[in-house]
Amino acid sequence: MEVIIRPNAESAVKLTAKLIADSFRAKPDTTIGLATGRTMEALYAELSRMNKEEDLDFSLAKTFNLDEYIGLPAENVNSYRYYMNFHLFNNINIDKRNTHLPNGMAPDDKAEAARYEEEIKHAGGIDIQLLGIGRDGHIGFNEPLSSLGSRTRAKALTPETYAQNSPLFENPEDMPKRAFTMGVGTIMDARRIFMLVTGAEKADVFAKAIEGPVTSMISATALQLHPNVVVVCDEAAAKNLVGREYYDFVFQNEPEWEPYR
Ligand code: GLP
């Protein structure tokens, strides 16, 4: 795992966008796993800008989102399909037929989860997976005690996640209590993972995720077992990291990071 600490959220976002852009320049038909949440909004704005101003081409991209609320149709402003169209897909030259999310309105949870897993497999797996982190340490919606080997399935959300996300709903009580999410095992199958974490309110759980023992209580700790993870964060999120001096040293001295410094 590489941990890159940038002075502020804006520069963390820019570096993450550059990592993604370089992946697409090296492999224009990259399959990318996408995340939602407030943190990603600035990243999607930057990728949209690069698409317009810097010839970053998404015409051959395939995307798979981590999760979707159960019971929200695509047209609902709080669905993750709506979020993705609004923040990214409508602004870039992607073919929407190549963009995938679980269907929150599917009548059969198990069948929908299996279909989504099959779709990812059929696409040849995920080349790069983008992740944020929830306040309870979840990746996707893999809430505490999610098996570290789990696959896509329906999950009940925790009160903490409910408190974190319900203010985004016009009527907070309209937030669904369940969601489809890729499993931790599904996420771990991605060839490369980029995690973006910003803000002081994530500092505690972030330090536990990166430096704490691996535990299903914090699904993000599973990333410690993945061979190719780059974590980009800002100073505020990094404040409880014990090993930061070494992380900075690696970033400043490894030739791989030269173009990103
Ligand atoms: C949701 C998503 C996660 C995301 C998290 C962070 O819970 N399911 O994938 O990482 O939000 O949200 P924010 O960036 O708003 O803190």
mmCIF file of N, CA and C in Angstrom, residues 6 13 15 21 37 43 52 64-65 70-71 86 97 100 117 147 158 162 164 179 183 207 244 246:
data_model
loop_
_atom_site.group_PDB
_atom_site.id
_atom_site.type_symbol
_atom_site.label_atom_id
_atom_site.label_comp_id
_atom_site.label_asym_id
_atom_site.label_seq_id
_atom_site.Cartn_x
_atom_site.Cartn_y
_atom_site.Cartn_z
ATOM 1 N N ARG A 6 -1.333 14.885 0.761
ATOM 2 C CA ARG A 6 -1.256 16.187 0.084
ATOM 3 C C ARG A 6 -1.704 17.280 1.055
ATOM 4 N N VAL A 13 -7.358 15.625 -4.584
ATOM 5 C CA VAL A 13 -8.269 15.341 -5.697
ATOM 6 C C VAL A 13 -7.503 15.378 -7.034
ATOM 7 N N LEU A 15 -4.331 14.933 -7.635
ATOM 8 C CA LEU A 15 -3.417 13.806 -7.799
ATOM 9 C C LEU A 15 -4.193 12.526 -8.159
ATOM 10 N N ALA A 21 -6.388 9.470 -14.888
ATOM 11 C CA ALA A 21 -6.151 9.894 -16.274
ATOM 12 C C ALA A 21 -4.997 9.094 -16.881
ATOM 13 N N GLY A 37 -20.609 9.669 -3.006
ATOM 14 C CA GLY A 37 -20.337 10.402 -1.750
ATOM 15 C C GLY A 37 -19.829 11.794 -2.053
ATOM 16 N N LEU A 43 -13.697 15.212 -7.371
ATOM 17 C CA LEU A 43 -12.914 14.379 -8.290
ATOM 18 C C LEU A 43 -13.617 14.264 -9.645
ATOM 19 N N LYS A 52 -12.778 17.724 -21.062
ATOM 20 C CA LYS A 52 -13.025 18.851 -21.972
ATOM 21 C C LYS A 52 -11.750 19.563 -22.386
ATOM 22 N N PHE A 64 -18.302 0.393 -13.415
ATOM 23 C CA PHE A 64 -19.163 -0.363 -12.492
ATOM 24 C C PHE A 64 -19.182 0.352 -11.155
ATOM 25 N N ASN A 65 -20.335 0.824 -10.741
ATOM 26 C CA ASN A 65 -20.382 1.468 -9.421
ATOM 27 C C ASN A 65 -20.419 0.448 -8.292
ATOM 28 N N ILE A 70 -31.476 0.429 -2.417
ATOM 29 C CA ILE A 70 -32.597 -0.433 -2.794
ATOM 30 C C ILE A 70 -33.902 0.353 -2.635
ATOM 31 N N GLY A 71 -34.686 0.361 -3.712
ATOM 32 C CA GLY A 71 -35.992 1.039 -3.676
ATOM 33 C C GLY A 71 -35.992 2.398 -4.358
ATOM 34 N N PHE A 86 -25.281 12.920 -13.123
ATOM 35 C CA PHE A 86 -25.168 14.348 -12.837
ATOM 36 C C PHE A 86 -23.705 14.790 -12.680
ATOM 37 N N ARG A 97 -24.183 3.292 -22.275
ATOM 38 C CA ARG A 97 -24.464 1.840 -22.269
ATOM 39 C C ARG A 97 -23.346 1.057 -21.597
ATOM 40 N N HIS A 100 -22.433 0.958 -15.520
ATOM 41 C CA HIS A 100 -23.243 -0.047 -14.818
ATOM 42 C C HIS A 100 -23.374 0.269 -13.337
ATOM 43 N N GLU A 117 -22.539 -9.375 -10.433
ATOM 44 C CA GLU A 117 -21.248 -10.085 -10.380
ATOM 45 C C GLU A 117 -20.893 -10.649 -11.770
ATOM 46 N N SER A 147 -18.368 -9.907 5.717
ATOM 47 C CA SER A 147 -17.280 -10.864 5.484
ATOM 48 C C SER A 147 -16.241 -10.239 4.563
ATOM 49 N N THR A 158 -26.000 0.761 8.555
ATOM 50 C CA THR A 158 -25.896 1.023 10.007
ATOM 51 C C THR A 158 -26.513 2.384 10.338
ATOM 52 N N TYR A 162 -26.647 5.836 8.153
ATOM 53 C CA TYR A 162 -27.919 6.543 7.993
ATOM 54 C C TYR A 162 -27.757 8.019 8.388
ATOM 55 N N GLN A 164 -24.983 9.686 8.414
ATOM 56 C CA GLN A 164 -24.051 10.344 7.494
ATOM 57 C C GLN A 164 -24.737 10.741 6.183
ATOM 58 N N ALA A 179 -29.153 -1.383 0.805
ATOM 59 C CA ALA A 179 -28.510 -1.060 -0.475
ATOM 60 C C ALA A 179 -27.872 -2.315 -1.046
ATOM 61 N N GLY A 183 -19.264 -6.758 -2.796
ATOM 62 C CA GLY A 183 -18.696 -7.269 -1.551
ATOM 63 C C GLY A 183 -17.244 -6.857 -1.398
ATOM 64 N N ALA A 207 -7.075 6.184 10.084
ATOM 65 C CA ALA A 207 -5.854 5.621 10.694
ATOM 66 C C ALA A 207 -6.073 4.144 11.033
ATOM 67 N N ARG A 244 3.476 8.437 9.091
ATOM 68 C CA ARG A 244 3.428 9.400 7.990
ATOM 69 C C ARG A 244 4.793 9.880 7.502
ATOM 70 N N TYR A 246 7.442 8.159 7.100
ATOM 71 C CA TYR A 246 7.897 7.182 6.116
ATOM 72 C C TYR A 246 7.082 7.288 4.814
#
